[in-house]
Coordinates of C-alpha atoms and ligand atoms in Angstrom, one line a residue:
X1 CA -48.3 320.3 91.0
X2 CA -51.2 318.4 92.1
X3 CA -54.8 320.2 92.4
X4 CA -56.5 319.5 96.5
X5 CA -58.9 317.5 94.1
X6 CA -56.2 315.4 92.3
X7 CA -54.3 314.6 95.8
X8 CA -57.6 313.3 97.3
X9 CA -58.7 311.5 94.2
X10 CA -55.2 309.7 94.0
X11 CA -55.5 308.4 97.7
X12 CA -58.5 306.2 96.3
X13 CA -56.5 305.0 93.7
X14 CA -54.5 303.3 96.4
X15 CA -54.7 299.8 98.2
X16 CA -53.8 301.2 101.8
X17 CA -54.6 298.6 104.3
X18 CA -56.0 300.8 107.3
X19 CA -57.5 299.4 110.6
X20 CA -59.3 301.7 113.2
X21 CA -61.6 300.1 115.6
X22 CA -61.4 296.5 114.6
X23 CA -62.0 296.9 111.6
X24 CA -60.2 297.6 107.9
X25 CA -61.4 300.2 106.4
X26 CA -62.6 299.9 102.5
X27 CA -63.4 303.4 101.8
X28 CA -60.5 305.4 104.1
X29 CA -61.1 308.5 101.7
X30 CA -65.1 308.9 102.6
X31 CA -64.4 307.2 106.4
X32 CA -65.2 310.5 109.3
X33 CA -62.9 309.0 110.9
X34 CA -59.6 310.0 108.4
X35 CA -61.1 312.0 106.3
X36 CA -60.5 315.5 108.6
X37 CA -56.5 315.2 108.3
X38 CA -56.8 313.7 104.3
X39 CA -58.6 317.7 103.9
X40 CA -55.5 318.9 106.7
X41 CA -53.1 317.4 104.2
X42 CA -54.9 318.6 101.0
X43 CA -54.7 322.0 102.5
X44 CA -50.7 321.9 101.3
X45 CA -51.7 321.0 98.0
X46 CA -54.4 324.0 97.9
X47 CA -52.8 327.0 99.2
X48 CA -50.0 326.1 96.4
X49 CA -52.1 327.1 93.8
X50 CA -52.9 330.2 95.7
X51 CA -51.6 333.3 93.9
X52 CA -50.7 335.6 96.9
X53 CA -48.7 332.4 98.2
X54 CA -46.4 331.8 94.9
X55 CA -43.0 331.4 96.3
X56 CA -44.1 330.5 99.9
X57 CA -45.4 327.3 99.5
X58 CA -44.1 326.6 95.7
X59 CA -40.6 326.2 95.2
X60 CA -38.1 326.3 91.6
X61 CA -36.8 322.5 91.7
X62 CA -32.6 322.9 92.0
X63 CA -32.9 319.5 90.3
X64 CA -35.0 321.2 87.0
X65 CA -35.7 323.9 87.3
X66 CA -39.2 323.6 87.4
X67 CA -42.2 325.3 90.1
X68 CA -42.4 322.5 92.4
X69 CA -44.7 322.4 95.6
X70 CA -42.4 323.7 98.1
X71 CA -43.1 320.4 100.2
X72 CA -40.7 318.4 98.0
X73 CA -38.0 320.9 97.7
X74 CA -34.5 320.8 99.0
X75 CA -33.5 324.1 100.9
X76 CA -30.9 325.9 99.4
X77 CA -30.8 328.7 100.9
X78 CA -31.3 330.3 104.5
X79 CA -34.4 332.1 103.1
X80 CA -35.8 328.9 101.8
X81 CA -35.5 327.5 105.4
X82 CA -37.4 331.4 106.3
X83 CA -39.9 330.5 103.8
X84 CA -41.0 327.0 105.2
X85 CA -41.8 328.6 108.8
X86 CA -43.7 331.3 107.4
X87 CA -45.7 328.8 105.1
X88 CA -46.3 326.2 108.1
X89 CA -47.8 329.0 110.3
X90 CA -50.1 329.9 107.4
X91 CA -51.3 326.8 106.8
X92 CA -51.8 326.1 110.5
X93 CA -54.1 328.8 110.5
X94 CA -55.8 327.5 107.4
X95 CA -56.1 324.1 109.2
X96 CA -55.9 324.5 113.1
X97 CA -54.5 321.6 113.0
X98 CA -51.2 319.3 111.6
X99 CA -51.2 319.2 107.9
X100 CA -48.4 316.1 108.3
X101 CA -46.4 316.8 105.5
X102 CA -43.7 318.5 106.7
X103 CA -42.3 314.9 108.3
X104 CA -41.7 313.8 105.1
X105 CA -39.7 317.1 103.5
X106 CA -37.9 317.0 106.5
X107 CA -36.8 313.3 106.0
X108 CA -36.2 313.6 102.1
X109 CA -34.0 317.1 103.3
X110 CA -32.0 314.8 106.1
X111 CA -31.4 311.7 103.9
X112 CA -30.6 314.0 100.9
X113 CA -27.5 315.7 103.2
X114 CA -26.2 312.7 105.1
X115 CA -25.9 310.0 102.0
X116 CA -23.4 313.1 100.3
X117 CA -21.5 312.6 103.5
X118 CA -21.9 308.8 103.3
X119 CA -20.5 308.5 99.9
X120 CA -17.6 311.2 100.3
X121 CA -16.9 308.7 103.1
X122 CA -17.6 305.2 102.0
X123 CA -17.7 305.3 98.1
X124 CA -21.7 304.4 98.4
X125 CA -24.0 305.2 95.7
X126 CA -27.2 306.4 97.9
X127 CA -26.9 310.3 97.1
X128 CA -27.2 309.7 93.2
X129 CA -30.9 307.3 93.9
X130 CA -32.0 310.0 96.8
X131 CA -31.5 312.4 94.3
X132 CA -33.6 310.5 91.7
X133 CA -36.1 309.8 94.5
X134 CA -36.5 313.3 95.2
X135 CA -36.6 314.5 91.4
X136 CA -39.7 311.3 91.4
X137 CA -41.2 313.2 94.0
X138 CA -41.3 316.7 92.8
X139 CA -42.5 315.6 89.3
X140 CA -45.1 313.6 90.8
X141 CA -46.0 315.9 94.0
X142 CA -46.8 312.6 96.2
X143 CA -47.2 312.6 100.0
X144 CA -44.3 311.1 101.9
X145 CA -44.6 310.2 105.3
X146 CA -41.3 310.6 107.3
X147 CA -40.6 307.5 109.2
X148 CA -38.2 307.2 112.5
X149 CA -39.7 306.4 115.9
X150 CA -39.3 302.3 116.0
X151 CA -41.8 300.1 118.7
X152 CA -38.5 300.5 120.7
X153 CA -39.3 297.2 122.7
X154 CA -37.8 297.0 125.7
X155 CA -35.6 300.6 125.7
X156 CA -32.5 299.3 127.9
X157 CA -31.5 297.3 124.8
X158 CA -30.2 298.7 121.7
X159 CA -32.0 296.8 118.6
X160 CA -29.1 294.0 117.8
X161 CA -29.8 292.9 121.7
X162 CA -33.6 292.9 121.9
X163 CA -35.3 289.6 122.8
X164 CA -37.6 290.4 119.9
X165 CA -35.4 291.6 116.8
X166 CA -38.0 292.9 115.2
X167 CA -38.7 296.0 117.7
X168 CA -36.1 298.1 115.3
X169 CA -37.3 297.7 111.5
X170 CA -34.6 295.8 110.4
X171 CA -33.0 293.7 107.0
X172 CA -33.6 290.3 107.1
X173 CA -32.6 289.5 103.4
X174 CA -30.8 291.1 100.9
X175 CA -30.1 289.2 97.2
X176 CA -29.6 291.2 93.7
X177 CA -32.6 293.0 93.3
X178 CA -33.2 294.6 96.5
X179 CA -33.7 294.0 100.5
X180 CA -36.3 293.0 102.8
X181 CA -37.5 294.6 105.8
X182 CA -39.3 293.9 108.8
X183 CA -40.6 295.6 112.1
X184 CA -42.7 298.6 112.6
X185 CA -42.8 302.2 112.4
X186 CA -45.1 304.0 115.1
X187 CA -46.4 307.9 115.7
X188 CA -46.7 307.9 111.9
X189 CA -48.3 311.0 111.3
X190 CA -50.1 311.4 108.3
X191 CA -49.3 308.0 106.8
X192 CA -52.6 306.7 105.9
X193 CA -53.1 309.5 103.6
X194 CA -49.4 309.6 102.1
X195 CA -48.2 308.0 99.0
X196 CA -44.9 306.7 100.4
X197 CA -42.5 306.3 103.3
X198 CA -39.3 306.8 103.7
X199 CA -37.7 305.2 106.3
X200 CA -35.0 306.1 108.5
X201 CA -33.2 304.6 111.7
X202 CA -34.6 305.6 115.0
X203 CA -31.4 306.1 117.3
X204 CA -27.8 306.3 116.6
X205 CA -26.4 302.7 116.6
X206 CA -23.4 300.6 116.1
X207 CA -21.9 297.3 115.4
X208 CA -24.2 294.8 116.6
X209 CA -27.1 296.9 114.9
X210 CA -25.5 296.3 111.5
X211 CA -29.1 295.3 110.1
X212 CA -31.0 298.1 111.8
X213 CA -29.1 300.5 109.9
X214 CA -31.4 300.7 107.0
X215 CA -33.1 303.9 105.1
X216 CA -35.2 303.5 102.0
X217 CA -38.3 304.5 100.4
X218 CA -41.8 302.1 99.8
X219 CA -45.7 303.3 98.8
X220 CA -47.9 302.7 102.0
X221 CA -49.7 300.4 100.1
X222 CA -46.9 298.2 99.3
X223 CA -47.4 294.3 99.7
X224 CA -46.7 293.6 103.7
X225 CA -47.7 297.3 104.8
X226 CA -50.3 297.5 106.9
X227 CA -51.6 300.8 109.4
X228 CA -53.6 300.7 112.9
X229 CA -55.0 304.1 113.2
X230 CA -54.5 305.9 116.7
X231 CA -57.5 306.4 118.3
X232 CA -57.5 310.2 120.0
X233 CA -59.2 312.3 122.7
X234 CA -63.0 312.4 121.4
X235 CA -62.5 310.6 118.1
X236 CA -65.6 310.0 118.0
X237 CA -67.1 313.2 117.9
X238 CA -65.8 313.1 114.2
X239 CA -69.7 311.3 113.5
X240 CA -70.8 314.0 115.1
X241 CA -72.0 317.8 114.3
X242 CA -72.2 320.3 116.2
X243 CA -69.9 318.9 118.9
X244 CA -66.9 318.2 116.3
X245 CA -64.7 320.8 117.2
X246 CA -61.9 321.6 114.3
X247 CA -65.2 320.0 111.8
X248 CA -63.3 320.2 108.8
X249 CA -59.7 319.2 109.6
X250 CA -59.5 317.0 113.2
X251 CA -56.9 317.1 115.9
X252 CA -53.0 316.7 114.9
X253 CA -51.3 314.4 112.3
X254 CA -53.8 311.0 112.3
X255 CA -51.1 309.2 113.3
X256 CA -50.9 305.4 113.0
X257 CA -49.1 302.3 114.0
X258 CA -47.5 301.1 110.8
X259 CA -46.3 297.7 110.2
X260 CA -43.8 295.9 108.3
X261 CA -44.2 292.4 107.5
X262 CA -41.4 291.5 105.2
X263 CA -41.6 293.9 102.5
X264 CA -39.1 294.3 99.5
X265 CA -37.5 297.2 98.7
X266 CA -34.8 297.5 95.1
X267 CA -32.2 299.0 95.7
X268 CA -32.6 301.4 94.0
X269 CA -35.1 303.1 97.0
X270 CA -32.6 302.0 99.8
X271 CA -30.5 305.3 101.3
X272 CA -28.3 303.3 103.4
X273 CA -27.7 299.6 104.4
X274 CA -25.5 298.7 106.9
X275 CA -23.3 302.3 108.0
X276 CA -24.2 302.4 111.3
X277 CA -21.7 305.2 111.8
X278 CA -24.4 307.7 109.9
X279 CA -27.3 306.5 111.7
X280 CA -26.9 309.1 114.5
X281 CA -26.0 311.7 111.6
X282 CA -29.4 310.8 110.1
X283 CA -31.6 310.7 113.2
X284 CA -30.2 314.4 114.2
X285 CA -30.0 316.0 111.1
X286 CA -33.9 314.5 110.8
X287 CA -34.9 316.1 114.6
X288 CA -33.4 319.3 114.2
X289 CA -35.5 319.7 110.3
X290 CA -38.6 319.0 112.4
X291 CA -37.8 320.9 115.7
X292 CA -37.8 323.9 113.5
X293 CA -41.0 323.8 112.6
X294 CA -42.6 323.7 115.5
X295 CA -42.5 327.8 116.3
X296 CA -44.4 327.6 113.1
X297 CA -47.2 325.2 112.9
X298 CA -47.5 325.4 116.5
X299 CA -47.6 329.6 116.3
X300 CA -50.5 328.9 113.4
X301 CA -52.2 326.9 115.5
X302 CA -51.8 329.2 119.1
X303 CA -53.7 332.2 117.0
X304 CA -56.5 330.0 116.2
X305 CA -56.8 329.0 120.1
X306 CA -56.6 333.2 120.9
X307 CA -58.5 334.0 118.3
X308 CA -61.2 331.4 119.7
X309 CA -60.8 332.2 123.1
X310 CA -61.2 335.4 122.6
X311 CA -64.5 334.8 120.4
X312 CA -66.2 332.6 123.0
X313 CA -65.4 335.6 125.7
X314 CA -67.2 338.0 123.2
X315 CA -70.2 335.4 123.2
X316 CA -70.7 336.2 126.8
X317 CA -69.7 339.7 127.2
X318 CA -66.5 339.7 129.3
X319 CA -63.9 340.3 126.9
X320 CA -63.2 343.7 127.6
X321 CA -62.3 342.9 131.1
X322 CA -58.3 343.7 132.2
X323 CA -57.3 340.5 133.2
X324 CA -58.5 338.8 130.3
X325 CA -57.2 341.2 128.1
X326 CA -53.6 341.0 130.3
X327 CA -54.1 336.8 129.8
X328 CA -54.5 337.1 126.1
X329 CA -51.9 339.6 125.9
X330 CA -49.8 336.9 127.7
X331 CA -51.2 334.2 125.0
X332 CA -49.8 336.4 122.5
X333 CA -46.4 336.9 123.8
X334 CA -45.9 333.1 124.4
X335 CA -47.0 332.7 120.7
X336 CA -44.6 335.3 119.2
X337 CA -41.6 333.7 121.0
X338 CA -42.0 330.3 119.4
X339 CA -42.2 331.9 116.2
X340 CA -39.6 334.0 116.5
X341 CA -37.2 330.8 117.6
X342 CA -38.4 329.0 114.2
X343 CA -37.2 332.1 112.2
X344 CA -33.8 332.5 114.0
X345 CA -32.7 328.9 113.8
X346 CA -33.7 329.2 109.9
X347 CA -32.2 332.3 109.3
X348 CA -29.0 331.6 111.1
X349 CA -29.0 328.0 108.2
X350 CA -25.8 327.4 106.8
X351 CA -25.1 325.3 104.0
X352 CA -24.2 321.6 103.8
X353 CA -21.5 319.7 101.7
X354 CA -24.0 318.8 99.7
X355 CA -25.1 322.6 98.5
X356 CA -28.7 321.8 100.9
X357 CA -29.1 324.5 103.7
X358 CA -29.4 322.8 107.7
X359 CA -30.8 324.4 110.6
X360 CA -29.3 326.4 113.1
X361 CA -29.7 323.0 115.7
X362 CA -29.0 324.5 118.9
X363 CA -31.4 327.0 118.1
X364 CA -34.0 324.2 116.6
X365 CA -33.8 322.0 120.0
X366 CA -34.4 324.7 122.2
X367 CA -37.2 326.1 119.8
X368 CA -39.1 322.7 120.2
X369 CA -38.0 322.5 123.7
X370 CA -40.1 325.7 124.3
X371 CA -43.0 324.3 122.4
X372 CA -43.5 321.2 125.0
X373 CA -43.5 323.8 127.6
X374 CA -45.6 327.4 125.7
X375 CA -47.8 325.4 124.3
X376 CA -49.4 323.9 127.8
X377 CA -49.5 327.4 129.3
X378 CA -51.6 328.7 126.4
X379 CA -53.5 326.2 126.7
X380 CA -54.2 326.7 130.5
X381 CA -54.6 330.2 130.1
X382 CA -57.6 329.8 127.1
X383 CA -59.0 327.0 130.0
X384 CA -58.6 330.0 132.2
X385 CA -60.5 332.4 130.6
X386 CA -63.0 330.1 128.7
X387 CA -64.5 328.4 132.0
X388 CA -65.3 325.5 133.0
X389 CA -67.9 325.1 130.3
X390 CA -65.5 323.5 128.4
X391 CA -65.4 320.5 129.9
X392 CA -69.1 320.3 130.7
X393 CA -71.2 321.4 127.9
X394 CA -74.1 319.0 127.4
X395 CA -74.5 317.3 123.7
X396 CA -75.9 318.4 120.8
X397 CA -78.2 316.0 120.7
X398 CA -79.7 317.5 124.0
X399 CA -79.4 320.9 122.8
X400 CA -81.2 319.8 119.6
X401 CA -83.8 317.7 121.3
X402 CA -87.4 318.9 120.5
X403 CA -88.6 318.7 123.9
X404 CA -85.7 319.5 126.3
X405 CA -83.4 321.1 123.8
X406 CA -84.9 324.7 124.5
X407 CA -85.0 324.5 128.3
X408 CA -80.9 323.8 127.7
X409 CA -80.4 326.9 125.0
X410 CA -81.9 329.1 128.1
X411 CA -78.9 328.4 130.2
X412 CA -76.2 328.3 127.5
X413 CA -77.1 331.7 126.0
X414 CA -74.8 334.4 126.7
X415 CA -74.8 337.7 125.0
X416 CA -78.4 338.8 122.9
X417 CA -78.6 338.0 119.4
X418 CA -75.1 335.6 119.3
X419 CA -76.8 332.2 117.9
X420 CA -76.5 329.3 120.8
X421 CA -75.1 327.0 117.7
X422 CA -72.2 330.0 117.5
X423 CA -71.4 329.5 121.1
X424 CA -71.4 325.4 121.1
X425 CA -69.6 325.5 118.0
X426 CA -66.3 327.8 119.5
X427 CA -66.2 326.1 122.8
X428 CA -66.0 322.6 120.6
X429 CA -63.1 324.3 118.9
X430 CA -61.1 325.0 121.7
X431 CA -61.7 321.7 123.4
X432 CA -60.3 320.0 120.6
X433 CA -57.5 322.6 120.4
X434 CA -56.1 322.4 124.1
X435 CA -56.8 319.2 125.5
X436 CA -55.7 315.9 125.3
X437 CA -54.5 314.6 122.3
X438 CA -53.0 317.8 121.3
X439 CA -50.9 318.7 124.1
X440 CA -49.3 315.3 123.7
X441 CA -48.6 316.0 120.8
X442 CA -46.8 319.2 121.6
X443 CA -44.7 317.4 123.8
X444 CA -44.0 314.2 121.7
X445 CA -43.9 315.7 118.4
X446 CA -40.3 315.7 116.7
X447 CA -39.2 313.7 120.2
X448 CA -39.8 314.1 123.7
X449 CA -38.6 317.1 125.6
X450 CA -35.2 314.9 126.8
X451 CA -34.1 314.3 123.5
X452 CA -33.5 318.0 123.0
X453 CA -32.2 318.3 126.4
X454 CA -29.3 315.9 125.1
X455 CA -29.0 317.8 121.8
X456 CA -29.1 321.3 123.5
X457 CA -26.2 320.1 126.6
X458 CA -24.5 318.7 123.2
X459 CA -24.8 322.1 121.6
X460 CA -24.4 324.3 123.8
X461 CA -20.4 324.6 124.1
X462 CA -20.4 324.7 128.2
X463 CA -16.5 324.7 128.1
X464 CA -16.2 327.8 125.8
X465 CA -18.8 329.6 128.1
X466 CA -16.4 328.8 131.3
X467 CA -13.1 330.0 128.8
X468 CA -15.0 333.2 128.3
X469 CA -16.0 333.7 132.5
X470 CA -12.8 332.4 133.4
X471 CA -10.8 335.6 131.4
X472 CA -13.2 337.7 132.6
X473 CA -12.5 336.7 136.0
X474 CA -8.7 337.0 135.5
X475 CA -7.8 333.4 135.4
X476 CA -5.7 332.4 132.5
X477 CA -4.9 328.9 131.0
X478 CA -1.3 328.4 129.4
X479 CA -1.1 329.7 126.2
X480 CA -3.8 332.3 126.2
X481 CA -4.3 335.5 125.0
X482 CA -3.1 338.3 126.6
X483 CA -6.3 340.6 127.4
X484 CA -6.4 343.9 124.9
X485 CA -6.4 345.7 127.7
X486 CA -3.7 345.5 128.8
X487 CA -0.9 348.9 128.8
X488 CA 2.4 349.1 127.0
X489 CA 5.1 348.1 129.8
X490 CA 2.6 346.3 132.2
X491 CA 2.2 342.8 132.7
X492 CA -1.7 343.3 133.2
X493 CA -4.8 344.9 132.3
X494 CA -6.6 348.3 134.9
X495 CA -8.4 345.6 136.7
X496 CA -5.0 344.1 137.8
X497 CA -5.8 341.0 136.6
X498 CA -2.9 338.8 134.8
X499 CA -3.9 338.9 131.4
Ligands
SF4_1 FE1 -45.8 319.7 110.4 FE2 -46.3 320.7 112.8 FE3 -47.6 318.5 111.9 FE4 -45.1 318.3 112.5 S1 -46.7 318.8 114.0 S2 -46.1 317.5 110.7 S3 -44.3 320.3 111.9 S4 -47.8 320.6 111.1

């Protein structure tokens, strides 16, 4: 397992083609501007090497055996799928923030699962070089960055009947060595500071999308790759100090627009070409992975906006009031119930064909469907209690000026003897924390709130709920059970009805 140290030296050793802000960046590693999620993403490397965390966020390898970092492990078991929640809301609250990897265990956990099915089906040969891919992967403890959501073009065409083929990554070759792809990949969290990609389709698809139906592996840094970093809600504060926020680690994933310009791939990293009739199995299996996580990260990342909230209160001296205390007590309860829907769809796993454990995905959807909506109202109720000084604190730069910067301490202290740096500091924080950027992000992440509207209606057996009320009400279809009610002689149960 690789050191913190060793993951961020091993980024340098890279050629990633990054451009933020017109420009390409030479030195990503040192750049302000990525290097807050590169220490996000390190923190999963970290915290396994943390004793009190053995087990949580290290793994034993059902490939060899071996302690892997629990981010390249296949669940097999409904406590591994346990473990991975508890371990995302640890390191959100080592982070504040998106640590990205998770996309990336998710994807190697979905195309692991539906290429068993695909061969059992088709005869391929994609589970045996998955397989290999992921033993590659735990021996070498890279970074992959999961990669679905497509440029989409224009959205009332499917991909084969776009006026621009190339808004769906796509084949455009394929010969004896391998194929070539084109198109791009966007939302790409943590990609800049991953070793690899693997790809996966973005929507289920069919016939004419023959050549969209493509899932394989390349390095980020792989001739034809190139990344356009996202620019986010106060980026630029990154170059600054005092008025960071979340100084160490940034806002969310640092996602990226990530662009394909004919790149090869051997066949021996391609994990489907061509079955369009697994693309939809791929793109849900791949959803519901990630919609579990989100009662954990999220949950991490809801304590560090409580705890802060709570903090700046202190600073001023109204934190024993009882409405604030009733508002963070509300805080908490919102918080709790998106964690607890990340351990129940995990805990109610069950295993695939394969021998891998899957999600609960009724139970994942409508854990992530809480999330777009928990997630705003925390964030309004630490705006509520944290005033409107969030959104109008001056600079640093004034607060630090030599002449004017005492005359605007006077007005910003609160409580006597809590440092005025203390104060700017935590109100930073939770700026970062609950606006902009990050409450898209809540609602975007893992796919917009419809797509687990579908899943959930899919799910959520509506005509076994109106079986169940209709024998309740007495109304019987042909060929139903009798109710156990029902007395020796009679044709009916106490309530008369006819069952
Ligand atoms: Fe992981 Fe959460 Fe970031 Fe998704 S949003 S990659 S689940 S930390």
């Amino acid at each position: 397992m690789l050191t913190a140290e060793e993951y961020i030296q091993s980024l340098r050793e890279l050629k990633t083609k990054i451009y933020a802000f017109g420009k390409k960046l030479d030195n990503f590693v040192d750049d302000p501007l990525i290097r807050p999620h590169i220490n996000a993403a390190a923190m999963t490397y970290h915290l396994a090497h943390d004793p009190k965390l053995e087990g949580l966020v290290t793994a034993t390898s059902h490939l060899t055996g071996k302690k892997i970092n629990r981010f390249t492990h296949i669940h097999q078991s409904a406590e591994d799928l346990v473990k991975k929640v508890k371990m995302l809301r640890i390191l959100a609250q080592h982070t504040g923030t998106c640590f990205q990897r998770c996309v990336g265990f998710d994807a190697i956990n979905a195309v692991f699962t539906v290429t068993y099915d695909m061969d059992q089906k088709l005869g391929t040969d994609y589970h045996r070089r998955i397989k290999q891919y992921v033993g590659y992967l735990q021996e070498t403890d890279k970074m992959v960055a999961g990669s679905m959501t497509d440029a989409k073009g224009d959205r009332s065409f499917n991909p084969g009947r776009q006026k621009d083929p190339d808004q769906y990554i796509r084949v455009v070759q394929k010969n004896g060595e391998g194929i070539v792809i084109r198109g791009a990949k966007l939302h790409q969290t943590g990609i800049v500071n991953s070793h690899e990609m693997l790809i996966m389709p973005t929507i289920a698809l069919d016939e004419a999308d023959r050549d969209y139906a493509v899932s394989c592996a390349i390095p980020v840094d792989a001739p034809g790759v190139m990344h356009f970093f996202g620019r986010q809600t106060n980026d630029t504060r990154k170059y600054d100090h005092l008025d960071q926020g979340n100084a160490c680690f940034g806002i969310v994933g640092g996602e990226a627009m990530t662009v394909l310009d004919n790149v090869f791939v051997p066949w021996e990293r391609v994990f489907m070409c061509g079955e369009v009739e697994f693309a939809g199995a791929m793109v849900e299996k791949f959803a519901s992975y990630h919609r579990q996580n989100y009662g954990g990260c999220k949950s991490g990342v809801s304590d560090i906006i409580i705890g802060a909230t709570y903090a700046s209160l202190e600073y001023i001296g109204v934190d024993k009031a009882s409405h604030v205390k009733d508002k963070l007590t509300e805080m908490i309860h919102l918080t709790e119930t998106l964690y607890a829907c990340s351990i129940a769809c995990s805990a109610e796993g069950k295993p695939t064909p394969c021998g891998s454990y899957y999600v609960e995905p009724l139970l994942a959807n409508v854990c992530k469907q809480n999330v777009t909506r928990y997630i705003y109202e925390i964030a309004r109720l630490s705006h509520d209690l944290a005033g409107g000084i969030l959104a109008t604190l001056p600079s640093e730069q004034d607060l630090q000026h030599p002449e004017v910067g005492p005359i605007v301490a006077k007005y910003i202290t609160g409580v006597e003897g809590v440092d005025i740096k203390h104060r700017y500091r935590i109100i930073r924080l939770l700026e970062n924390m609950t606006g902009g950027t990050a409450l898209v992000e809540s609602m975007h992440g893992a796919g917009s709130p419809q797509t687990q509207r579908v899943m959930i209606l899919r799910q959520g057996n509506l005509e076994q709920k109106k079986r169940m009320a209709l024998r309740l009400a007495g109304i019987v279809q042909p060929g139903e059970k009798r109710c156990f009610l029902s007395r020796e002689g009679r044709s009916g149960c106490d309530r008369g009805c006819s069952i």
